[in-house]
PDB file of C-alpha atoms in Angstrom:
ATOM      1  CA  ALA O   1      -8.459 102.572  18.154  1.00 70.00           C
ATOM      2  CA  GLN O   2      -7.721 106.257  17.985  1.00 76.00           C
ATOM      3  CA  LYS O   3      -5.933 107.784  15.043  1.00 90.00           C
ATOM      4  CA  ILE O   4      -4.482 111.227  14.403  1.00 95.00           C
ATOM      5  CA  THR O   5      -3.533 112.389  10.901  1.00 96.00           C
ATOM      6  CA  GLN O   6      -1.393 115.368   9.953  1.00 97.00           C
ATOM      7  CA  THR O   7      -1.084 115.541   6.183  1.00 97.00           C
ATOM      8  CA  GLN O   8       1.398 118.422   5.916  1.00 97.00           C
ATOM      9  CA  PRO O   9       4.970 117.201   6.514  1.00 95.00           C
ATOM     10  CA  GLY O  10       6.309 120.728   6.013  1.00 96.00           C
ATOM     11  CA  MET O  11       4.926 124.246   5.802  1.00 96.00           C
ATOM     12  CA  PHE O  12       6.442 127.645   5.050  1.00 97.00           C
ATOM     13  CA  VAL O  13       4.983 130.980   6.132  1.00 97.00           C
ATOM     14  CA  GLN O  14       6.152 134.554   5.885  1.00 97.00           C
ATOM     15  CA  GLU O  15       6.791 136.416   9.101  1.00 97.00           C
ATOM     16  CA  LYS O  16       3.670 138.250  10.399  1.00 97.00           C
ATOM     17  CA  GLU O  17       1.356 136.103   8.276  1.00 97.00           C
ATOM     18  CA  ALA O  18      -1.158 133.596   9.649  1.00 98.00           C
ATOM     19  CA  VAL O  19      -0.770 129.864   9.043  1.00 98.00           C
ATOM     20  CA  THR O  20      -3.085 126.881   9.503  1.00 98.00           C
ATOM     21  CA  LEU O  21      -1.751 123.452  10.426  1.00 98.00           C
ATOM     22  CA  ASP O  22      -4.142 120.607   9.667  1.00 98.00           C
ATOM     23  CA  CYS O  23      -5.150 117.769  11.971  1.00 98.00           C
ATOM     24  CA  THR O  24      -7.868 115.166  11.537  1.00 97.00           C
ATOM     25  CA  TYR O  25      -8.727 112.449  13.980  1.00 96.00           C
ATOM     26  CA  ASP O  26     -10.752 109.316  14.324  1.00 93.00           C
ATOM     27  CA  THR O  27     -12.204 107.887  17.499  1.00 89.00           C
ATOM     28  CA  SER O  28     -15.286 106.005  18.640  1.00 86.00           C
ATOM     29  CA  ASP O  29     -15.112 107.595  22.102  1.00 84.00           C
ATOM     30  CA  PRO O  30     -17.720 110.398  22.419  1.00 85.00           C
ATOM     31  CA  SER O  31     -15.583 112.120  25.037  1.00 84.00           C
ATOM     32  CA  TYR O  32     -12.030 112.989  24.019  1.00 88.00           C
ATOM     33  CA  GLY O  33      -9.424 115.716  24.226  1.00 90.00           C
ATOM     34  CA  LEU O  34      -7.269 117.216  21.512  1.00 94.00           C
ATOM     35  CA  PHE O  35      -3.930 118.926  22.094  1.00 95.00           C
ATOM     36  CA  TRP O  36      -1.344 120.773  20.104  1.00 97.00           C
ATOM     37  CA  TYR O  37       2.311 120.702  21.094  1.00 97.00           C
ATOM     38  CA  LYS O  38       5.312 122.554  19.689  1.00 97.00           C
ATOM     39  CA  GLN O  39       8.729 120.910  19.588  1.00 96.00           C
ATOM     40  CA  PRO O  40      11.699 123.169  18.779  1.00 95.00           C
ATOM     41  CA  SER O  41      14.980 121.637  17.673  1.00 92.00           C
ATOM     42  CA  SER O  42      16.065 121.540  21.318  1.00 89.00           C
ATOM     43  CA  GLY O  43      13.620 118.661  21.833  1.00 90.00           C
ATOM     44  CA  GLU O  44      11.282 119.844  24.570  1.00 90.00           C
ATOM     45  CA  MET O  45       7.557 119.432  23.901  1.00 93.00           C
ATOM     46  CA  ILE O  46       5.696 122.658  24.671  1.00 94.00           C
ATOM     47  CA  PHE O  47       1.936 122.577  25.276  1.00 93.00           C
ATOM     48  CA  LEU O  48       0.068 125.139  23.162  1.00 96.00           C
ATOM     49  CA  ILE O  49      -3.681 124.594  23.312  1.00 95.00           C
ATOM     50  CA  TYR O  50      -6.407 122.149  24.309  1.00 93.00           C
ATOM     51  CA  GLN O  51      -9.905 121.421  22.937  1.00 94.00           C
ATOM     52  CA  GLY O  52     -12.392 119.142  24.646  1.00 91.00           C
ATOM     53  CA  SER O  53     -14.943 117.277  22.575  1.00 90.00           C
ATOM     54  CA  TYR O  54     -17.836 118.867  24.479  1.00 90.00           C
ATOM     55  CA  ASP O  55     -16.440 122.395  24.446  1.00 90.00           C
ATOM     56  CA  GLN O  56     -18.908 124.719  22.750  1.00 89.00           C
ATOM     57  CA  GLN O  57     -16.366 127.289  21.666  1.00 93.00           C
ATOM     58  CA  ASN O  58     -13.093 126.990  19.811  1.00 95.00           C
ATOM     59  CA  ALA O  59     -10.092 127.233  22.100  1.00 95.00           C
ATOM     60  CA  THR O  60      -7.795 130.242  21.920  1.00 95.00           C
ATOM     61  CA  GLU O  61      -4.475 130.961  23.653  1.00 95.00           C
ATOM     62  CA  GLY O  62      -2.822 134.198  22.628  1.00 96.00           C
ATOM     63  CA  ARG O  63      -1.731 133.886  18.988  1.00 97.00           C
ATOM     64  CA  TYR O  64      -2.930 130.277  18.858  1.00 98.00           C
ATOM     65  CA  SER O  65      -6.465 129.256  18.060  1.00 97.00           C
ATOM     66  CA  LEU O  66      -8.010 125.921  17.305  1.00 97.00           C
ATOM     67  CA  ASN O  67     -10.497 125.580  14.455  1.00 96.00           C
ATOM     68  CA  PHE O  68     -12.544 122.668  15.806  1.00 96.00           C
ATOM     69  CA  GLN O  69     -15.012 121.096  13.375  1.00 95.00           C
ATOM     70  CA  LYS O  70     -16.463 118.125  15.202  1.00 94.00           C
ATOM     71  CA  ALA O  71     -18.590 116.769  12.348  1.00 94.00           C
ATOM     72  CA  ARG O  72     -15.538 116.739  10.094  1.00 95.00           C
ATOM     73  CA  LYS O  73     -13.332 115.399  12.892  1.00 95.00           C
ATOM     74  CA  SER O  74     -10.784 118.110  12.355  1.00 97.00           C
ATOM     75  CA  ALA O  75      -8.868 120.271  14.838  1.00 97.00           C
ATOM     76  CA  ASN O  76      -6.680 122.642  12.880  1.00 98.00           C
ATOM     77  CA  LEU O  77      -4.214 124.956  14.625  1.00 98.00           C
ATOM     78  CA  VAL O  78      -4.141 128.574  13.489  1.00 98.00           C
ATOM     79  CA  ILE O  79      -1.090 130.661  14.350  1.00 98.00           C
ATOM     80  CA  SER O  80      -1.611 134.364  13.771  1.00 96.00           C
ATOM     81  CA  ALA O  81       1.158 136.909  13.161  1.00 96.00           C
ATOM     82  CA  SER O  82       3.894 134.284  12.743  1.00 97.00           C
ATOM     83  CA  GLN O  83       7.263 134.951  14.330  1.00 97.00           C
ATOM     84  CA  LEU O  84      10.688 133.512  13.550  1.00 97.00           C
ATOM     85  CA  GLY O  85      10.565 131.733  16.906  1.00 96.00           C
ATOM     86  CA  ASP O  86       7.527 129.772  15.737  1.00 98.00           C
ATOM     87  CA  SER O  87       9.760 127.660  13.496  1.00 97.00           C
ATOM     88  CA  ALA O  88       9.459 124.179  14.980  1.00 97.00           C
ATOM     89  CA  MET O  89       7.741 120.805  14.649  1.00 97.00           C
ATOM     90  CA  TYR O  90       4.072 120.881  15.613  1.00 98.00           C
ATOM     91  CA  PHE O  91       2.234 117.798  16.834  1.00 98.00           C
ATOM     92  CA  CYS O  92      -1.486 117.243  17.149  1.00 97.00           C
ATOM     93  CA  ALA O  93      -2.409 114.692  19.813  1.00 96.00           C
ATOM     94  CA  MET O  94      -5.489 112.979  21.192  1.00 93.00           C
ATOM     95  CA  ARG O  95      -5.844 111.683  24.697  1.00 87.00           C
ATOM     96  CA  GLU O  96      -7.791 108.759  25.997  1.00 75.00           C
ATOM     97  CA  ILE O  97      -8.137 107.783  29.609  1.00 65.00           C
ATOM     98  CA  SER O  98      -6.869 104.331  30.310  1.00 62.00           C
ATOM     99  CA  THR O  99      -8.925 102.046  32.559  1.00 64.00           C
ATOM    100  CA  GLY O 100      -5.783 101.500  34.613  1.00 61.00           C
ATOM    101  CA  GLY O 101      -5.351 105.198  35.315  1.00 61.00           C
ATOM    102  CA  GLY O 102      -3.298 107.816  33.523  1.00 66.00           C
ATOM    103  CA  ASN O 103      -3.855 109.287  30.115  1.00 75.00           C
ATOM    104  CA  LYS O 104      -2.534 107.962  26.824  1.00 83.00           C
ATOM    105  CA  LEU O 105      -1.515 110.544  24.239  1.00 89.00           C
ATOM    106  CA  THR O 106      -1.571 109.476  20.602  1.00 90.00           C
ATOM    107  CA  PHE O 107       0.414 111.842  18.397  1.00 95.00           C
ATOM    108  CA  GLY O 108       0.145 112.651  14.729  1.00 96.00           C
ATOM    109  CA  THR O 109       3.238 112.519  12.523  1.00 97.00           C
ATOM    110  CA  GLY O 110       3.841 116.236  12.916  1.00 97.00           C
ATOM    111  CA  THR O 111       4.221 119.287  10.667  1.00 98.00           C
ATOM    112  CA  GLN O 112       7.581 121.060  10.376  1.00 97.00           C
ATOM    113  CA  LEU O 113       6.869 124.802  10.200  1.00 98.00           C
ATOM    114  CA  LYS O 114       9.444 127.235   8.870  1.00 97.00           C
ATOM    115  CA  VAL O 115       8.857 130.968   9.282  1.00 97.00           C
ATOM    116  CA  GLU O 116      10.688 133.091   6.719  1.00 96.00           C
ATOM    117  CA  LEU O 117      11.547 136.802   6.639  1.00 92.00           C
TER     118      LEU O 117
ATOM    119  CA  ASP Z   1       8.122 125.426  40.125  1.00 59.00           C
ATOM    120  CA  THR Z   2       6.389 124.567  36.862  1.00 62.00           C
ATOM    121  CA  GLU Z   3       8.913 122.413  35.114  1.00 90.00           C
ATOM    122  CA  VAL Z   4       9.920 118.827  34.591  1.00 95.00           C
ATOM    123  CA  THR Z   5      13.647 118.197  34.806  1.00 96.00           C
ATOM    124  CA  GLN Z   6      15.529 115.296  33.265  1.00 97.00           C
ATOM    125  CA  THR Z   7      19.078 114.110  33.778  1.00 97.00           C
ATOM    126  CA  PRO Z   8      21.350 113.518  32.062  1.00 97.00           C
ATOM    127  CA  LYS Z   9      20.807 115.622  28.930  1.00 95.00           C
ATOM    128  CA  HIS Z  10      22.970 113.293  26.875  1.00 96.00           C
ATOM    129  CA  LEU Z  11      24.028 109.691  27.489  1.00 96.00           C
ATOM    130  CA  VAL Z  12      26.276 107.409  25.498  1.00 96.00           C
ATOM    131  CA  MET Z  13      26.405 103.782  26.576  1.00 93.00           C
ATOM    132  CA  GLY Z  14      27.597 100.429  25.375  1.00 91.00           C
ATOM    133  CA  MET Z  15      25.334  97.449  24.940  1.00 90.00           C
ATOM    134  CA  THR Z  16      26.618  95.828  28.123  1.00 89.00           C
ATOM    135  CA  ASN Z  17      26.266  98.902  30.331  1.00 90.00           C
ATOM    136  CA  LYS Z  18      23.652  99.617  32.962  1.00 94.00           C
ATOM    137  CA  LYS Z  19      22.492 103.202  33.245  1.00 95.00           C
ATOM    138  CA  SER Z  20      19.502 105.139  34.560  1.00 97.00           C
ATOM    139  CA  LEU Z  21      17.536 108.145  33.372  1.00 98.00           C
ATOM    140  CA  LYS Z  22      16.034 110.417  35.981  1.00 98.00           C
ATOM    141  CA  CYS Z  23      12.968 112.639  35.844  1.00 98.00           C
ATOM    142  CA  GLU Z  24      11.703 114.978  38.538  1.00 97.00           C
ATOM    143  CA  GLN Z  25       8.729 117.297  38.973  1.00 96.00           C
ATOM    144  CA  HIS Z  26       7.605 119.391  41.935  1.00 90.00           C
ATOM    145  CA  MET Z  27       4.186 120.440  40.656  1.00 91.00           C
ATOM    146  CA  GLY Z  28       2.299 117.903  42.747  1.00 90.00           C
ATOM    147  CA  HIS Z  29       1.335 115.935  39.659  1.00 91.00           C
ATOM    148  CA  ARG Z  30       0.159 112.387  40.268  1.00 90.00           C
ATOM    149  CA  ALA Z  31       0.736 110.914  36.807  1.00 91.00           C
ATOM    150  CA  MET Z  32       4.145 110.533  35.170  1.00 94.00           C
ATOM    151  CA  TYR Z  33       5.066 109.214  31.755  1.00 94.00           C
ATOM    152  CA  TRP Z  34       8.003 107.945  29.720  1.00 97.00           C
ATOM    153  CA  TYR Z  35       8.037 108.442  25.955  1.00 97.00           C
ATOM    154  CA  LYS Z  36      10.551 107.370  23.320  1.00 97.00           C
ATOM    155  CA  GLN Z  37      11.054 109.535  20.249  1.00 97.00           C
ATOM    156  CA  LYS Z  38      13.110 108.612  17.201  1.00 96.00           C
ATOM    157  CA  ALA Z  39      14.359 111.338  14.882  1.00 93.00           C
ATOM    158  CA  LYS Z  40      11.628 112.991  12.792  1.00 90.00           C
ATOM    159  CA  LYS Z  41       8.960 110.772  14.384  1.00 95.00           C
ATOM    160  CA  PRO Z  42       6.284 111.488  16.989  1.00 95.00           C
ATOM    161  CA  PRO Z  43       6.800 110.450  20.615  1.00 96.00           C
ATOM    162  CA  GLU Z  44       5.669 106.951  21.495  1.00 95.00           C
ATOM    163  CA  LEU Z  45       4.328 106.173  24.942  1.00 94.00           C
ATOM    164  CA  MET Z  46       6.307 103.611  26.933  1.00 96.00           C
ATOM    165  CA  PHE Z  47       5.037 103.697  30.519  1.00 95.00           C
ATOM    166  CA  VAL Z  48       2.518 105.531  32.679  1.00 92.00           C
ATOM    167  CA  TYR Z  49       2.593 105.783  36.455  1.00 93.00           C
ATOM    168  CA  SER Z  50      -0.583 106.828  38.213  1.00 89.00           C
ATOM    169  CA  TYR Z  51      -0.329 107.583  41.930  1.00 90.00           C
ATOM    170  CA  GLU Z  52       3.101 105.908  41.972  1.00 93.00           C
ATOM    171  CA  LYS Z  53       1.771 102.678  40.510  1.00 92.00           C
ATOM    172  CA  LEU Z  54       2.531 101.408  37.039  1.00 93.00           C
ATOM    173  CA  SER Z  55      -0.738 101.685  35.127  1.00 90.00           C
ATOM    174  CA  ILE Z  56       0.357 101.348  31.507  1.00 89.00           C
ATOM    175  CA  ASN Z  57       3.219  99.380  29.926  1.00 92.00           C
ATOM    176  CA  GLU Z  58       3.053  99.602  26.150  1.00 91.00           C
ATOM    177  CA  SER Z  59       4.703  96.198  25.629  1.00 91.00           C
ATOM    178  CA  VAL Z  60       8.137  97.664  26.217  1.00 95.00           C
ATOM    179  CA  PRO Z  61      11.087  95.200  26.223  1.00 95.00           C
ATOM    180  CA  SER Z  62      12.304  94.202  29.668  1.00 95.00           C
ATOM    181  CA  ARG Z  63      15.685  95.849  29.075  1.00 96.00           C
ATOM    182  CA  PHE Z  64      13.793  99.043  30.001  1.00 97.00           C
ATOM    183  CA  SER Z  65      12.726  99.030  33.642  1.00 97.00           C
ATOM    184  CA  PRO Z  66      10.756 101.948  35.084  1.00 97.00           C
ATOM    185  CA  GLU Z  67      10.649 102.918  38.727  1.00 97.00           C
ATOM    186  CA  CYS Z  68       8.629 105.523  40.622  1.00 96.00           C
ATOM    187  CA  PRO Z  69      10.175 105.868  44.125  1.00 95.00           C
ATOM    188  CA  ASN Z  70       7.830 108.723  45.091  1.00 93.00           C
ATOM    189  CA  SER Z  71       5.311 111.086  43.561  1.00 89.00           C
ATOM    190  CA  SER Z  72       7.987 113.522  42.361  1.00 95.00           C
ATOM    191  CA  LEU Z  73      10.525 111.157  40.890  1.00 97.00           C
ATOM    192  CA  LEU Z  74      10.543 108.779  37.936  1.00 98.00           C
ATOM    193  CA  ASN Z  75      13.473 106.656  36.830  1.00 98.00           C
ATOM    194  CA  LEU Z  76      14.102 104.543  33.762  1.00 98.00           C
ATOM    195  CA  HIS Z  77      16.716 101.836  34.270  1.00 97.00           C
ATOM    196  CA  LEU Z  78      18.515 100.674  31.146  1.00 96.00           C
ATOM    197  CA  HIS Z  79      20.324  97.372  30.706  1.00 94.00           C
ATOM    198  CA  ALA Z  80      21.661  95.482  27.688  1.00 93.00           C
ATOM    199  CA  LEU Z  81      20.282  97.997  25.219  1.00 94.00           C
ATOM    200  CA  GLN Z  82      20.547  97.689  21.466  1.00 95.00           C
ATOM    201  CA  PRO Z  83      21.722 100.357  18.993  1.00 95.00           C
ATOM    202  CA  GLU Z  84      18.129 100.728  17.774  1.00 96.00           C
ATOM    203  CA  ASP Z  85      17.203 101.975  21.261  1.00 97.00           C
ATOM    204  CA  SER Z  86      19.095 105.191  20.515  1.00 97.00           C
ATOM    205  CA  ALA Z  87      16.504 107.965  20.725  1.00 97.00           C
ATOM    206  CA  LEU Z  88      15.272 110.973  22.674  1.00 97.00           C
ATOM    207  CA  TYR Z  89      13.606 109.848  25.894  1.00 98.00           C
ATOM    208  CA  LEU Z  90      10.989 112.262  27.148  1.00 97.00           C
ATOM    209  CA  CYS Z  91       9.443 112.364  30.583  1.00 97.00           C
ATOM    210  CA  ALA Z  92       6.112 114.058  31.227  1.00 95.00           C
ATOM    211  CA  SER Z  93       3.730 114.643  34.105  1.00 93.00           C
ATOM    212  CA  SER Z  94       0.093 115.629  34.473  1.00 90.00           C
ATOM    213  CA  GLN Z  95      -1.938 116.778  37.402  1.00 86.00           C
ATOM    214  CA  ASP Z  96      -4.738 114.264  37.686  1.00 74.00           C
ATOM    215  CA  PRO Z  97      -4.530 110.933  35.876  1.00 67.00           C
ATOM    216  CA  GLY Z  98      -8.283 110.719  35.421  1.00 66.00           C
ATOM    217  CA  VAL Z  99      -9.005 114.150  33.991  1.00 68.00           C
ATOM    218  CA  ARG Z 100      -8.986 114.487  30.224  1.00 63.00           C
ATOM    219  CA  SER Z 101      -8.284 118.203  30.118  1.00 68.00           C
ATOM    220  CA  ASN Z 102      -5.025 118.051  32.045  1.00 77.00           C
ATOM    221  CA  GLU Z 103      -2.182 118.742  29.700  1.00 86.00           C
ATOM    222  CA  GLN Z 104       1.032 116.837  30.025  1.00 90.00           C
ATOM    223  CA  PHE Z 105       4.126 118.851  30.864  1.00 92.00           C
ATOM    224  CA  PHE Z 106       7.249 117.532  29.219  1.00 94.00           C
ATOM    225  CA  GLY Z 107      10.869 117.658  30.256  1.00 95.00           C
ATOM    226  CA  PRO Z 108      13.694 118.548  27.852  1.00 94.00           C
ATOM    227  CA  GLY Z 109      14.533 114.906  27.252  1.00 95.00           C
ATOM    228  CA  THR Z 110      17.617 112.719  27.399  1.00 97.00           C
ATOM    229  CA  ARG Z 111      19.355 111.995  24.097  1.00 96.00           C
ATOM    230  CA  LEU Z 112      20.538 108.404  24.350  1.00 97.00           C
ATOM    231  CA  THR Z 113      23.102 106.838  22.040  1.00 96.00           C
ATOM    232  CA  VAL Z 114      23.786 103.106  22.292  1.00 95.00           C
ATOM    233  CA  LEU Z 115      27.046 101.988  20.725  1.00 93.00           C
TER     234      LEU Z 115
END
């Protein structure tokens, strides 16, 4: 069974600073996908970044980058130049393809990020 | 159109009521999902539809009944719910059910309160 672990329930960062949100995972599937989602207080889940297990380079999307260390089974999210609007819950998730079709997302417990002035 | 819409935004219902949640996407996605999320917890998968057929049911109680009338629409019919079913219900869609790299696009959710 797949497992995603986020060990930081809450994080604080000063505006314009960089912050790293931790995510470790466990799976026996050699082919897997890792995602990060942001969930503001309004509730909507916003896709941020994706890393495939066979991708040679770490994924980047604007101010978001993923520090993927396959041997350590970690996929940490780095947010550069934090903004007040980055304050939200952040979820790491792993996807497996079901034999019946469709993808199953398993989420970590999330990290609540607060950006301060 | 790159969004998933959900109606209603909020719903309050009694334990004897029957209600439905609606989800719609016009991105041509062929997989659609229902998730349940309790406060301060991660979303939990309930159902997956792949090409309008139910492909995953995560042992959800029968008082929740999903329906996929066409490739753009997903409903969740609710009947005889319990107070512990109060939660945020999220709908999502993805382009190709069999491709790992396809991200899921989520709607804003329906906040359900069962009295």
